[in-house]
Amino acid sequence: MAEKTSKNNVLEDESTDVDGSASSTGSGAEGPRRRAEQISDNKRKALNGELYYAFTPELMRERTRCSHACHRFNTAGADLFLSTKLNAIVKLDILMTVPTDSVLGNTTPMPPEYADQILDEAQFVDEPWIEPPIHIDYGTNVSLGQDVYINFNCVIIDTCQVTIGARTLLGPNVSIFSGTHPIDPAIRQGTAGPEIGKEIHIEEDCWIGGNVVILPGVRVGKGATVGAGSVVTKDVAAFTVVAGNPARMIRKIVTKMDPEQSIDNTKDSSTDAHMGVKEPMADAIDESKNSASS
């Protein structure tokens, strides 16, 4: 979101320790360490899905930091595509904060560097891969599993926690919005009023098609497929195909990964293609077209 002059700065006069007790943010002998253990009441409300104010100096600083990190990532150049290590390093610039401000950020250290470049690169083979450009509000509220793939033009509004499970694939132009605004305009009050959010969780082995929008509070179950152009407003059951606006279930996915399915009835997906059975995304695309024309 575009930044402007700080509003509601009175909300930053006090912070709350992780244990919930209030304390001053003034400098002292334990200044940096204490700040790392504290979180403002306004930010706590944001993360907990309560009404909060986005245009405070604290949250504006955090969004500005992430905006600069995203810019560095998005302009890293062609070398970003040649090295899994470089992609990981620049990506962590987005997902982690400086140590003194790291309350919920990703502070995972980089592994030791090997002299052998092949061995060194091999350490990052399971790292998430992000295609630039990407745009994220805070970065510190995003968690990516191993071997996640995010295609270009992804937007993540991480007002609340956003998790993407291992081996999940995101198509181009996917938008994940954990933040929203009050419907009542008397409360909303433009940028001077409060905002609110809900966590979004995308579980392992999902496939999210291009131009999908996922709204606050949604959980996409393990192994699910979301058809291109869908708007996901409700939870998606594991091992199902959904599509449309709003997204609705098209069918169950037959897979040996689902513990509720009988092994005897499970077919390999490669067999489906040879038998003329449409792949899940083809079903989803057809359903999206039908929804648009109806």
GROMACS .gro file of C-alpha atoms in nm:
model
  294
    1MET     CA    1   0.000   0.000   0.000
    2ALA     CA    2   0.114   0.356  -0.062
    3GLU     CA    3   0.263   0.520   0.243
    4LYS     CA    4   0.186   0.867   0.371
    5THR     CA    5   0.228   1.084   0.676
    6SER     CA    6   0.205   0.880   0.995
    7LYS     CA    7  -0.135   0.866   1.164
    8ASN     CA    8  -0.242   0.740   1.505
    9ASN     CA    9   0.115   0.771   1.631
   10VAL     CA   10  -0.012   0.783   1.989
   11LEU     CA   11  -0.055   0.406   1.959
   12GLU     CA   12   0.323   0.362   1.963
   13ASP     CA   13   0.377   0.526   2.301
   14GLU     CA   14   0.354   0.189   2.469
   15SER     CA   15   0.447  -0.164   2.376
   16THR     CA   16   0.356  -0.500   2.517
   17ASP     CA   17   0.605  -0.765   2.617
   18VAL     CA   18   0.556  -1.112   2.475
   19ASP     CA   19   0.415  -1.214   2.813
   20GLY     CA   20   0.150  -0.940   2.785
   21SER     CA   21   0.283  -0.683   3.032
   22ALA     CA   22   0.302  -0.318   2.928
   23SER     CA   23   0.634  -0.135   2.923
   24SER     CA   24   0.785   0.186   2.789
   25THR     CA   25   0.970   0.186   2.457
   26GLY     CA   26   1.221   0.441   2.584
   27SER     CA   27   1.591   0.363   2.547
   28GLY     CA   28   1.783   0.210   2.834
   29ALA     CA   29   2.065  -0.028   2.920
   30GLU     CA   30   1.874  -0.316   2.760
   31GLY     CA   31   1.731  -0.107   2.475
   32PRO     CA   32   1.795  -0.322   2.164
   33ARG     CA   33   1.746  -0.653   2.344
   34ARG     CA   34   1.431  -0.533   2.514
   35ARG     CA   35   1.289  -0.406   2.187
   36ALA     CA   36   1.341  -0.750   2.037
   37GLU     CA   37   1.125  -0.895   2.317
   38GLN     CA   38   0.846  -0.640   2.280
   39ILE     CA   39   0.557  -0.596   2.045
   40SER     CA   40   0.326  -0.296   2.039
   41ASP     CA   41  -0.035  -0.343   2.140
   42ASN     CA   42  -0.140  -0.218   1.796
   43LYS     CA   43   0.074  -0.478   1.615
   44ARG     CA   44  -0.045  -0.752   1.850
   45LYS     CA   45  -0.403  -0.665   1.757
   46ALA     CA   46  -0.316  -0.679   1.387
   47LEU     CA   47  -0.162  -1.025   1.418
   48ASN     CA   48  -0.453  -1.149   1.631
   49GLY     CA   49  -0.714  -1.042   1.378
   50GLU     CA   50  -0.845  -0.750   1.581
   51LEU     CA   51  -0.907  -0.393   1.468
   52TYR     CA   52  -0.577  -0.205   1.446
   53TYR     CA   53  -0.432   0.105   1.278
   54ALA     CA   54  -0.202   0.056   0.979
   55PHE     CA   55  -0.058   0.408   0.954
   56THR     CA   56   0.145   0.417   1.273
   57PRO     CA   57   0.519   0.493   1.260
   58GLU     CA   58   0.600   0.135   1.364
   59LEU     CA   59   0.401  -0.041   1.093
   60MET     CA   60   0.493   0.214   0.828
   61ARG     CA   61   0.862   0.147   0.902
   62GLU     CA   62   0.807  -0.227   0.869
   63ARG     CA   63   0.627  -0.192   0.537
   64THR     CA   64   0.894   0.045   0.409
   65ARG     CA   65   1.168  -0.205   0.502
   66CYS     CA   66   0.987  -0.481   0.314
   67SER     CA   67   0.918  -0.255   0.017
   68HIS     CA   68   1.289  -0.181  -0.016
   69ALA     CA   69   1.373  -0.553   0.021
   70CYS     CA   70   1.121  -0.645  -0.249
   71HIS     CA   71   1.272  -0.380  -0.476
   72ARG     CA   72   1.621  -0.527  -0.427
   73PHE     CA   73   1.486  -0.872  -0.507
   74ASN     CA   74   1.286  -0.758  -0.808
   75THR     CA   75   1.581  -0.572  -0.958
   76ALA     CA   76   1.851  -0.831  -0.880
   77GLY     CA   77   1.886  -0.910  -1.251
   78ALA     CA   78   1.948  -1.225  -1.453
   79ASP     CA   79   2.188  -1.376  -1.198
   80LEU     CA   80   1.885  -1.442  -0.976
   81PHE     CA   81   1.772  -1.713  -1.219
   82LEU     CA   82   2.112  -1.880  -1.235
   83SER     CA   83   2.168  -1.947  -0.866
   84THR     CA   84   1.943  -2.115  -0.612
   85LYS     CA   85   2.168  -1.969  -0.343
   86LEU     CA   86   2.131  -1.612  -0.465
   87ASN     CA   87   1.754  -1.653  -0.493
   88ALA     CA   88   1.750  -1.776  -0.133
   89ILE     CA   89   1.972  -1.496  -0.004
   90VAL     CA   90   1.774  -1.216  -0.166
   91LYS     CA   91   1.445  -1.380  -0.069
   92LEU     CA   92   1.548  -1.389   0.298
   93ASP     CA   93   1.607  -1.016   0.274
   94ILE     CA   94   1.228  -0.988   0.233
   95LEU     CA   95   1.123  -1.245   0.492
   96MET     CA   96   1.350  -1.141   0.780
   97THR     CA   97   1.395  -0.820   0.975
   98VAL     CA   98   1.703  -0.671   1.136
   99PRO     CA   99   1.779  -0.857   1.462
  100THR     CA  100   1.673  -0.580   1.701
  101ASP     CA  101   1.325  -0.568   1.547
  102SER     CA  102   1.280  -0.941   1.497
  103VAL     CA  103   0.975  -1.048   1.696
  104LEU     CA  104   0.812  -1.283   1.447
  105GLY     CA  105   1.050  -1.257   1.152
  106ASN     CA  106   1.249  -1.537   0.990
  107THR     CA  107   1.600  -1.524   1.136
  108THR     CA  108   1.717  -1.863   1.005
  109PRO     CA  109   2.094  -1.836   0.953
  110MET     CA  110   2.250  -1.918   0.618
  111PRO     CA  111   2.437  -2.252   0.605
  112PRO     CA  112   2.818  -2.247   0.597
  113GLU     CA  113   2.966  -2.178   0.256
  114TYR     CA  114   3.145  -2.460   0.071
  115ALA     CA  115   3.446  -2.391  -0.148
  116ASP     CA  116   3.301  -2.623  -0.411
  117GLN     CA  117   3.031  -2.420  -0.591
  118ILE     CA  118   2.828  -2.727  -0.686
  119LEU     CA  119   2.817  -2.849  -0.325
  120ASP     CA  120   2.740  -2.498  -0.207
  121GLU     CA  121   2.446  -2.462  -0.446
  122ALA     CA  122   2.321  -2.811  -0.351
  123GLN     CA  123   2.248  -2.683   0.001
  124PHE     CA  124   1.969  -2.469  -0.142
  125VAL     CA  125   1.804  -2.718  -0.375
  126ASP     CA  126   1.495  -2.745  -0.152
  127GLU     CA  127   1.466  -2.371  -0.088
  128PRO     CA  128   1.148  -2.196  -0.205
  129TRP     CA  129   1.188  -2.038  -0.548
  130ILE     CA  130   1.032  -1.699  -0.620
  131GLU     CA  131   1.009  -1.542  -0.963
  132PRO     CA  132   1.029  -1.162  -0.954
  133PRO     CA  133   0.850  -0.935  -0.926
  134ILE     CA  134   0.683  -1.004  -0.593
  135HIS     CA  135   0.513  -0.756  -0.361
  136ILE     CA  136   0.463  -0.816   0.012
  137ASP     CA  137   0.349  -0.581   0.288
  138TYR     CA  138   0.563  -0.691   0.584
  139GLY     CA  139   0.741  -1.015   0.491
  140THR     CA  140   0.788  -1.114   0.853
  141ASN     CA  141   0.440  -1.268   0.862
  142VAL     CA  142   0.504  -1.502   0.566
  143SER     CA  143   0.624  -1.860   0.608
  144LEU     CA  144   0.725  -2.074   0.308
  145GLY     CA  145   0.781  -2.450   0.314
  146GLN     CA  146   1.048  -2.641   0.125
  147ASP     CA  147   1.035  -2.648  -0.256
  148VAL     CA  148   0.755  -2.390  -0.278
  149TYR     CA  149   0.734  -2.222  -0.619
  150ILE     CA  150   0.589  -1.871  -0.658
  151ASN     CA  151   0.551  -1.742  -1.012
  152PHE     CA  152   0.581  -1.376  -1.108
  153ASN     CA  153   0.356  -1.089  -0.996
  154CYS     CA  154   0.254  -1.249  -0.667
  155VAL     CA  155   0.101  -1.010  -0.410
  156ILE     CA  156   0.086  -1.105  -0.042
  157ILE     CA  157  -0.087  -0.876   0.208
  158ASP     CA  158   0.047  -1.033   0.526
  159THR     CA  159  -0.139  -0.833   0.789
  160CYS     CA  160  -0.180  -1.168   0.965
  161GLN     CA  161   0.023  -1.486   0.928
  162VAL     CA  162   0.037  -1.637   0.578
  163THR     CA  163   0.180  -1.989   0.545
  164ILE     CA  164   0.245  -2.180   0.223
  165GLY     CA  165   0.324  -2.548   0.268
  166ALA     CA  166   0.600  -2.754   0.110
  167ARG     CA  167   0.588  -2.832  -0.263
  168THR     CA  168   0.299  -2.595  -0.324
  169LEU     CA  169   0.295  -2.420  -0.663
  170LEU     CA  170   0.157  -2.071  -0.725
  171GLY     CA  171   0.084  -1.956  -1.079
  172PRO     CA  172   0.137  -1.602  -1.209
  173ASN     CA  173  -0.055  -1.309  -1.062
  174VAL     CA  174  -0.173  -1.489  -0.748
  175SER     CA  175  -0.299  -1.253  -0.476
  176ILE     CA  176  -0.315  -1.356  -0.110
  177PHE     CA  177  -0.498  -1.102   0.105
  178SER     CA  178  -0.494  -1.163   0.480
  179GLY     CA  179  -0.588  -0.799   0.541
  180THR     CA  180  -0.925  -0.632   0.492
  181HIS     CA  181  -1.133  -0.335   0.606
  182PRO     CA  182  -1.454  -0.289   0.808
  183ILE     CA  183  -1.765  -0.293   0.590
  184ASP     CA  184  -1.929  -0.015   0.791
  185PRO     CA  185  -1.799   0.313   0.640
  186ALA     CA  186  -1.858   0.491   0.970
  187ILE     CA  187  -1.590   0.264   1.120
  188ARG     CA  188  -1.373   0.235   0.809
  189GLN     CA  189  -1.299   0.610   0.782
  190GLY     CA  190  -1.055   0.582   0.492
  191THR     CA  191  -0.690   0.554   0.592
  192ALA     CA  192  -0.759   0.722   0.927
  193GLY     CA  193  -0.975   0.434   1.046
  194PRO     CA  194  -0.888   0.083   1.161
  195GLU     CA  195  -0.819  -0.226   0.953
  196ILE     CA  196  -0.848  -0.595   1.034
  197GLY     CA  197  -0.725  -0.931   0.907
  198LYS     CA  198  -0.737  -1.309   0.937
  199GLU     CA  199  -0.466  -1.570   0.885
  200ILE     CA  200  -0.436  -1.762   0.558
  201HIS     CA  201  -0.291  -2.113   0.544
  202ILE     CA  202  -0.215  -2.302   0.223
  203GLU     CA  203  -0.113  -2.656   0.311
  204GLU     CA  204   0.139  -2.886   0.145
  205ASP     CA  205   0.129  -3.004  -0.216
  206CYS     CA  206  -0.130  -2.754  -0.340
  207TRP     CA  207  -0.157  -2.608  -0.690
  208ILE     CA  208  -0.288  -2.253  -0.710
  209GLY     CA  209  -0.364  -2.146  -1.068
  210GLY     CA  210  -0.284  -1.811  -1.224
  211ASN     CA  211  -0.483  -1.501  -1.125
  212VAL     CA  212  -0.629  -1.669  -0.816
  213VAL     CA  213  -0.735  -1.443  -0.527
  214ILE     CA  214  -0.737  -1.591  -0.176
  215LEU     CA  215  -0.926  -1.387   0.084
  216PRO     CA  216  -0.874  -1.350   0.462
  217GLY     CA  217  -0.932  -1.648   0.689
  218VAL     CA  218  -0.906  -1.918   0.421
  219ARG     CA  219  -0.733  -2.253   0.465
  220VAL     CA  220  -0.653  -2.449   0.149
  221GLY     CA  221  -0.625  -2.816   0.240
  222LYS     CA  222  -0.339  -3.047   0.152
  223GLY     CA  223  -0.308  -3.146  -0.212
  224ALA     CA  224  -0.590  -2.919  -0.331
  225THR     CA  225  -0.603  -2.755  -0.676
  226VAL     CA  226  -0.753  -2.407  -0.727
  227GLY     CA  227  -0.851  -2.330  -1.086
  228ALA     CA  228  -0.715  -2.024  -1.264
  229GLY     CA  229  -0.900  -1.701  -1.199
  230SER     CA  230  -1.084  -1.829  -0.892
  231VAL     CA  231  -1.173  -1.617  -0.590
  232VAL     CA  232  -1.140  -1.829  -0.277
  233THR     CA  233  -1.368  -1.704   0.000
  234LYS     CA  234  -1.405  -2.022   0.208
  235ASP     CA  235  -1.187  -2.313   0.319
  236VAL     CA  236  -1.090  -2.566   0.053
  237ALA     CA  237  -1.102  -2.932   0.150
  238ALA     CA  238  -0.793  -3.145   0.109
  239PHE     CA  239  -0.749  -3.328  -0.223
  240THR     CA  240  -1.027  -3.141  -0.403
  241VAL     CA  241  -1.044  -2.926  -0.717
  242VAL     CA  242  -1.222  -2.593  -0.676
  243ALA     CA  243  -1.288  -2.316  -0.926
  244GLY     CA  244  -1.507  -2.013  -0.990
  245ASN     CA  245  -1.605  -1.688  -0.821
  246PRO     CA  246  -1.667  -1.771  -0.548
  247ALA     CA  247  -1.468  -2.092  -0.574
  248ARG     CA  248  -1.666  -2.410  -0.523
  249MET     CA  249  -1.573  -2.777  -0.531
  250ILE     CA  250  -1.561  -2.944  -0.874
  251ARG     CA  251  -1.452  -3.290  -0.769
  252LYS     CA  252  -1.232  -3.497  -0.543
  253ILE     CA  253  -0.879  -3.579  -0.654
  254VAL     CA  254  -0.804  -3.950  -0.677
  255THR     CA  255  -0.460  -3.995  -0.520
  256LYS     CA  256  -0.265  -4.236  -0.309
  257MET     CA  257  -0.161  -3.938  -0.094
  258ASP     CA  258  -0.509  -3.922   0.058
  259PRO     CA  259  -0.521  -4.159   0.358
  260GLU     CA  260  -0.902  -4.173   0.335
  261GLN     CA  261  -0.896  -4.324  -0.014
  262SER     CA  262  -0.862  -4.697  -0.073
  263ILE     CA  263  -0.535  -4.798  -0.235
  264ASP     CA  264  -0.731  -5.031  -0.465
  265ASN     CA  265  -0.923  -4.738  -0.610
  266THR     CA  266  -0.622  -4.513  -0.655
  267LYS     CA  267  -0.499  -4.444  -1.007
  268ASP     CA  268  -0.175  -4.283  -1.102
  269SER     CA  269  -0.235  -3.938  -1.251
  270SER     CA  270  -0.019  -4.026  -1.552
  271THR     CA  271  -0.266  -4.307  -1.634
  272ASP     CA  272  -0.553  -4.056  -1.638
  273ALA     CA  273  -0.390  -3.864  -1.921
  274HIS     CA  274  -0.351  -4.177  -2.136
  275MET     CA  275  -0.713  -4.275  -2.073
  276GLY     CA  276  -0.838  -3.937  -2.191
  277VAL     CA  277  -0.936  -3.817  -1.844
  278LYS     CA  278  -0.887  -3.444  -1.810
  279GLU     CA  279  -0.630  -3.322  -1.563
  280PRO     CA  280  -0.761  -3.128  -1.260
  281MET     CA  281  -0.667  -2.787  -1.399
  282ALA     CA  282  -0.852  -2.862  -1.724
  283ASP     CA  283  -1.167  -2.935  -1.523
  284ALA     CA  284  -1.112  -2.618  -1.326
  285ILE     CA  285  -1.066  -2.407  -1.641
  286ASP     CA  286  -1.385  -2.549  -1.796
  287GLU     CA  287  -1.578  -2.475  -1.479
  288SER     CA  288  -1.440  -2.122  -1.463
  289LYS     CA  289  -1.558  -2.061  -1.822
  290ASN     CA  290  -1.902  -2.197  -1.739
  291SER     CA  291  -1.924  -1.978  -1.431
  292ALA     CA  292  -1.825  -1.670  -1.627
  293SER     CA  293  -2.084  -1.732  -1.897
  294SER     CA  294  -2.370  -1.810  -1.659
   0.00000   0.00000   0.00000
